[in-house]
mmCIF file of C-alpha atoms in Angstrom:
data_model
loop_
_atom_site.group_PDB
_atom_site.id
_atom_site.type_symbol
_atom_site.label_atom_id
_atom_site.label_comp_id
_atom_site.label_asym_id
_atom_site.label_seq_id
_atom_site.Cartn_x
_atom_site.Cartn_y
_atom_site.Cartn_z
ATOM 1 C CA VAL A 144 5.248 13.146 -18.366
ATOM 2 C CA ILE A 145 2.075 13.188 -15.897
ATOM 3 C CA ARG A 146 0.691 9.941 -17.095
ATOM 4 C CA SER A 147 3.918 8.120 -16.554
ATOM 5 C CA ALA A 148 4.540 9.901 -13.251
ATOM 6 C CA LEU A 149 1.025 8.717 -12.243
ATOM 7 C CA LYS A 150 2.076 5.155 -13.201
ATOM 8 C CA ALA A 151 5.044 5.327 -11.293
ATOM 9 C CA ALA A 152 3.203 6.476 -8.120
ATOM 10 C CA ALA A 153 0.861 3.452 -8.462
ATOM 11 C CA ASP A 154 3.847 1.115 -8.885
ATOM 12 C CA GLU A 155 5.475 2.610 -5.629
ATOM 13 C CA MET A 156 2.058 1.956 -3.933
ATOM 14 C CA MET A 157 2.411 -1.705 -5.049
ATOM 15 C CA ILE A 158 5.886 -2.071 -3.761
ATOM 16 C CA SER A 159 4.990 -0.478 -0.455
ATOM 17 C CA LEU A 160 2.131 -3.216 -0.134
ATOM 18 C CA ILE A 161 4.406 -6.178 -1.089
ATOM 19 C CA LYS A 162 7.243 -5.111 1.220
ATOM 20 C CA THR A 163 4.938 -4.572 4.256
ATOM 21 C CA ALA A 164 2.125 -7.279 3.849
ATOM 22 C CA HIS A 165 2.111 -10.318 6.336
ATOM 23 C CA ASN A 166 0.035 -12.363 4.090
ATOM 24 C CA PRO A 167 1.544 -14.804 1.393
ATOM 25 C CA LEU A 168 -1.478 -14.432 -0.682
ATOM 26 C CA ILE A 169 -0.643 -10.475 -1.128
ATOM 27 C CA TYR A 170 3.352 -10.574 -0.814
ATOM 28 C CA GLU A 171 3.883 -13.955 -3.152
ATOM 29 C CA ILE A 172 0.799 -14.547 -4.961
ATOM 30 C CA GLN A 173 -0.169 -10.793 -5.376
ATOM 31 C CA ASP A 174 -3.807 -11.355 -5.177
ATOM 32 C CA PHE A 175 -4.365 -7.559 -5.109
ATOM 33 C CA GLY A 176 -5.251 -4.657 -7.309
ATOM 34 C CA ILE A 177 -3.869 -0.895 -6.880
ATOM 35 C CA ALA A 178 -5.146 2.315 -8.549
ATOM 36 C CA LEU A 179 -4.963 6.050 -8.454
ATOM 37 C CA LEU A 180 -8.428 7.595 -9.460
ATOM 38 C CA ASN A 181 -9.530 11.173 -9.980
ATOM 39 C CA HIS A 182 -12.068 12.816 -7.706
ATOM 40 C CA ARG A 183 -14.969 11.301 -10.029
ATOM 41 C CA GLY A 184 -13.583 7.856 -9.295
ATOM 42 C CA GLU A 185 -12.064 7.392 -12.855
ATOM 43 C CA MET A 186 -9.047 5.286 -13.280
ATOM 44 C CA LEU A 187 -5.720 7.413 -13.510
ATOM 45 C CA ALA A 188 -3.117 4.665 -13.117
ATOM 46 C CA GLU A 189 -2.730 1.251 -11.974
ATOM 47 C CA GLY A 190 0.047 -0.809 -10.068
ATOM 48 C CA SER A 191 0.862 -4.431 -11.197
ATOM 49 C CA GLY A 192 -1.415 -6.930 -9.828
ATOM 50 C CA LEU A 193 -4.482 -9.028 -10.712
ATOM 51 C CA PRO A 194 -5.933 -7.402 -13.822
ATOM 52 C CA GLY A 195 -9.448 -8.428 -12.769
ATOM 53 C CA PHE A 196 -9.453 -5.997 -9.679
ATOM 54 C CA MET A 197 -8.788 -3.081 -12.270
ATOM 55 C CA GLY A 198 -12.435 -3.313 -13.347
ATOM 56 C CA CYS A 199 -13.635 -3.341 -9.763
ATOM 57 C CA LEU A 200 -11.852 -0.416 -8.023
ATOM 58 C CA PRO A 201 -13.599 2.532 -10.138
ATOM 59 C CA PRO A 202 -16.989 1.261 -9.307
ATOM 60 C CA THR A 203 -16.039 0.738 -5.602
ATOM 61 C CA VAL A 204 -14.946 4.141 -5.351
ATOM 62 C CA GLN A 205 -17.602 5.475 -7.078
ATOM 63 C CA SER A 206 -20.143 3.606 -4.935
ATOM 64 C CA GLY A 207 -18.589 5.266 -1.997
ATOM 65 C CA LEU A 208 -19.029 8.810 -3.544
ATOM 66 C CA GLN A 209 -22.693 8.029 -4.077
ATOM 67 C CA LYS A 210 -23.302 6.535 -0.446
ATOM 68 C CA ILE A 211 -21.147 9.074 1.448
ATOM 69 C CA GLY A 212 -21.308 12.372 -0.687
ATOM 70 C CA VAL A 213 -18.373 14.356 -1.865
ATOM 71 C CA GLU A 214 -18.941 16.784 1.142
ATOM 72 C CA ASN A 215 -18.607 14.208 3.732
ATOM 73 C CA PHE A 216 -15.035 13.027 2.983
ATOM 74 C CA SER A 217 -12.158 14.662 5.047
ATOM 75 C CA GLU A 218 -8.576 14.754 4.800
ATOM 76 C CA GLY A 219 -6.979 11.800 6.459
ATOM 77 C CA ASP A 220 -10.067 9.398 6.072
ATOM 78 C CA ILE A 221 -9.372 5.756 5.190
ATOM 79 C CA LEU A 222 -12.406 3.639 4.313
ATOM 80 C CA LEU A 223 -13.085 -0.153 4.095
ATOM 81 C CA THR A 224 -15.500 -1.813 1.777
ATOM 82 C CA ASN A 225 -16.112 -5.464 0.770
ATOM 83 C CA GLU A 226 -19.694 -5.350 0.001
ATOM 84 C CA PRO A 227 -19.878 -7.689 -3.337
ATOM 85 C CA TYR A 228 -22.448 -5.642 -5.019
ATOM 86 C CA ASP A 229 -20.153 -2.521 -4.842
ATOM 87 C CA THR A 230 -16.763 -4.534 -5.424
ATOM 88 C CA GLY A 231 -17.799 -7.034 -7.822
ATOM 89 C CA THR A 232 -15.985 -9.683 -6.117
ATOM 90 C CA HIS A 233 -16.253 -11.976 -3.012
ATOM 91 C CA ILE A 234 -16.010 -10.316 0.547
ATOM 92 C CA SER A 235 -12.429 -11.709 1.185
ATOM 93 C CA ASP A 236 -11.261 -9.147 -1.279
ATOM 94 C CA THR A 237 -11.439 -6.140 0.799
ATOM 95 C CA ALA A 238 -10.903 -2.645 -0.564
ATOM 96 C CA VAL A 239 -9.160 0.116 1.274
ATOM 97 C CA TYR A 240 -9.262 3.795 -0.179
ATOM 98 C CA MET A 241 -8.381 7.100 0.716
ATOM 99 C CA PRO A 242 -9.423 10.544 -0.515
ATOM 100 C CA ILE A 243 -6.626 12.816 -1.668
ATOM 101 C CA PHE A 244 -6.814 16.378 -0.740
ATOM 102 C CA PHE A 245 -4.622 19.161 -2.019
ATOM 103 C CA GLU A 246 -5.189 22.767 -0.513
ATOM 104 C CA GLY A 247 -8.374 21.751 1.050
ATOM 105 C CA GLN A 248 -9.939 20.337 -2.138
ATOM 106 C CA LEU A 249 -10.701 16.745 -2.937
ATOM 107 C CA VAL A 250 -8.720 15.992 -6.147
ATOM 108 C CA ALA A 251 -8.346 12.248 -6.165
ATOM 109 C CA PHE A 252 -8.269 8.730 -4.551
ATOM 110 C CA SER A 253 -5.780 6.063 -3.717
ATOM 111 C CA ALA A 254 -7.347 2.749 -3.697
ATOM 112 C CA LEU A 255 -6.394 -1.024 -3.464
ATOM 113 C CA MET A 256 -8.084 -4.258 -3.199
ATOM 114 C CA ALA A 257 -6.483 -7.341 -1.506
ATOM 115 C CA HIS A 258 -7.492 -10.771 -0.469
ATOM 116 C CA TRP A 259 -7.498 -11.000 3.415
ATOM 117 C CA ALA A 260 -6.103 -14.053 5.313
ATOM 118 C CA ASP A 261 -9.558 -14.403 6.822
ATOM 119 C CA ILE A 262 -12.699 -12.534 6.938
ATOM 120 C CA GLY A 263 -14.497 -14.346 9.819
ATOM 121 C CA GLY A 264 -17.690 -16.399 8.821
ATOM 122 C CA LYS A 265 -18.242 -20.051 8.781
ATOM 123 C CA THR A 266 -14.997 -21.086 6.773
ATOM 124 C CA PRO A 267 -11.457 -20.267 7.581
ATOM 125 C CA GLY A 268 -9.892 -18.046 4.819
ATOM 126 C CA GLY A 269 -13.280 -17.106 3.533
ATOM 127 C CA TRP A 270 -13.602 -19.923 0.892
ATOM 128 C CA CYS A 271 -17.171 -20.737 1.206
ATOM 129 C CA PRO A 272 -18.554 -22.766 -1.922
ATOM 130 C CA ASP A 273 -21.504 -24.195 -0.070
ATOM 131 C CA THR A 274 -22.940 -20.878 1.397
ATOM 132 C CA THR A 275 -26.585 -19.988 0.251
ATOM 133 C CA ASP A 276 -26.107 -16.219 1.819
ATOM 134 C CA VAL A 277 -23.402 -13.882 1.412
ATOM 135 C CA HIS A 278 -23.681 -12.989 5.327
ATOM 136 C CA GLN A 279 -22.462 -16.550 6.123
ATOM 137 C CA GLU A 280 -19.273 -15.769 4.409
ATOM 138 C CA GLY A 281 -17.916 -13.375 7.082
ATOM 139 C CA LEU A 282 -17.617 -9.492 7.878
ATOM 140 C CA ILE A 283 -19.172 -7.096 5.462
ATOM 141 C CA PHE A 284 -17.954 -3.521 5.367
ATOM 142 C CA SER A 285 -19.919 -0.949 3.461
ATOM 143 C CA HIS A 286 -17.599 2.213 2.889
ATOM 144 C CA ASP A 287 -17.043 2.437 6.821
ATOM 145 C CA LYS A 288 -14.242 4.809 8.120
ATOM 146 C CA LEU A 289 -11.567 3.051 9.953
ATOM 147 C CA TYR A 290 -9.834 6.489 10.127
ATOM 148 C CA ASP A 291 -11.969 9.748 10.212
ATOM 149 C CA GLY A 292 -10.089 12.896 9.632
ATOM 150 C CA GLY A 293 -6.939 11.054 10.317
ATOM 151 C CA LYS A 294 -8.201 9.489 13.727
ATOM 152 C CA LEU A 295 -8.273 5.872 14.055
ATOM 153 C CA ASN A 296 -11.713 4.470 14.997
ATOM 154 C CA GLU A 297 -10.314 1.818 17.597
ATOM 155 C CA VAL A 298 -13.620 0.287 18.366
ATOM 156 C CA PHE A 299 -14.213 -0.664 14.718
ATOM 157 C CA LEU A 300 -10.534 -1.773 14.493
ATOM 158 C CA ASN A 301 -11.015 -3.899 17.557
ATOM 159 C CA PHE A 302 -14.436 -5.299 16.270
ATOM 160 C CA ILE A 303 -12.421 -6.431 13.011
ATOM 161 C CA LEU A 304 -9.620 -8.060 14.725
ATOM 162 C CA THR A 305 -11.863 -9.924 17.279
ATOM 163 C CA ASN A 306 -13.862 -11.426 14.607
ATOM 164 C CA VAL A 307 -11.168 -12.894 12.261
ATOM 165 C CA ARG A 308 -9.173 -16.101 13.100
ATOM 166 C CA PHE A 309 -5.692 -14.476 12.398
ATOM 167 C CA PRO A 310 -5.958 -11.052 13.913
ATOM 168 C CA GLU A 311 -2.281 -10.333 13.694
ATOM 169 C CA LEU A 312 -2.124 -11.430 10.041
ATOM 170 C CA VAL A 313 -5.013 -9.284 9.116
ATOM 171 C CA LYS A 314 -3.724 -6.336 11.215
ATOM 172 C CA GLY A 315 -0.435 -6.540 9.462
ATOM 173 C CA ASP A 316 -2.067 -6.752 6.116
ATOM 174 C CA LEU A 317 -4.417 -3.972 6.934
ATOM 175 C CA ASN A 318 -1.545 -1.627 8.001
ATOM 176 C CA ALA A 319 0.345 -2.479 4.541
ATOM 177 C CA MET A 320 -2.751 -1.352 2.698
ATOM 178 C CA ILE A 321 -3.042 1.913 4.693
ATOM 179 C CA ALA A 322 0.649 2.397 4.058
ATOM 180 C CA SER A 323 0.097 1.943 0.314
ATOM 181 C CA CYS A 324 -2.593 4.361 0.117
ATOM 182 C CA ARG A 325 -0.668 7.008 1.897
ATOM 183 C CA THR A 326 2.158 6.395 -0.447
ATOM 184 C CA GLY A 327 -0.058 7.181 -3.289
ATOM 185 C CA THR A 328 -1.616 10.170 -1.632
ATOM 186 C CA ARG A 329 2.003 11.755 -1.089
ATOM 187 C CA ARG A 330 2.883 11.136 -4.672
ATOM 188 C CA TYR A 331 -0.236 12.702 -6.052
ATOM 189 C CA GLN A 332 -0.098 15.724 -3.964
ATOM 190 C CA ALA A 333 3.559 16.012 -4.953
ATOM 191 C CA LEU A 334 2.206 16.237 -8.564
ATOM 192 C CA CYS A 335 -0.286 18.822 -7.704
ATOM 193 C CA GLU A 336 2.399 20.897 -6.204
ATOM 194 C CA ARG A 337 4.541 20.466 -9.468
ATOM 195 C CA HIS A 338 1.887 20.859 -12.027
ATOM 196 C CA GLY A 339 -1.277 22.119 -10.448
ATOM 197 C CA VAL A 340 -4.663 20.361 -9.939
ATOM 198 C CA ASP A 341 -6.184 21.679 -13.150
ATOM 199 C CA VAL A 342 -3.417 20.761 -15.318
ATOM 200 C CA LEU A 343 -3.497 17.161 -13.864
ATOM 201 C CA ASP A 344 -7.175 16.762 -14.500
ATOM 202 C CA ALA A 345 -6.878 18.234 -18.081
ATOM 203 C CA ALA A 346 -3.929 16.303 -19.039
ATOM 204 C CA MET A 347 -5.745 12.885 -17.818
ATOM 205 C CA GLN A 348 -8.720 13.843 -19.763
ATOM 206 C CA ILE A 349 -6.670 13.785 -22.988
ATOM 207 C CA VAL A 350 -5.115 10.333 -22.038
ATOM 208 C CA PHE A 351 -8.826 9.049 -21.443
#
C-alpha cells in the first residue's frame, strides 16, 4: 500500500511537471527524472522519465546532505544544483530538490532533474562538445537555496535569468520544477499523517 502510494505521488509530480513546463525538451521529449527519497537520500519512488536520471538523483541529494548538513535544511527550502561531479551529468541537467518536513522533522526529499533550455555559457542550449573546461558550458549551481525557509532569493533568481538566453522559458520551467517538488511534498506529508513517519520508513526498508 505504501509503496504504491509513493509511486502514485511520484507520477503526480511527473504530471505536474509536464502540464506546466514551458520547454518542449521537458513536456514533449520528457528529458527529466523525478523521485521521492527518504531523509538519507535513498530512493523511495520514481516518476516516469529518462531512466538514466534515476541513478543520478540519490547521490545528488546525498551530496547536498553532506555539504549543507541535516541541521541546515529548513521547511520551505528549495535548492538548485547542476554540479557535474555531484549530479553525474552535464550542467544543462539541473536538479531541483526540496526537503520534506513533518511535525518539525526532516523526513524525506522531493527531487527532480530536467534539461534546461539554456544554461548560459558559450553555446546556446548548453551543447558544447568543443569545450575544454566545464566552466565554459554555463552557470554552475552547487546546492544553492533558491528558497530559504519558504522565502524566494530574488537576487539569485535575477542572476540566473540575466545569464541565460531564454529567461522566460527558463523561469517557466523552473516554476514547473518547483511546483512538481511541492506536489511530492504534499503527498508525502499526507502519507505521514495517515500512516506515521516510522511506519513509512520501516515499510520502505522492507521494500529495499
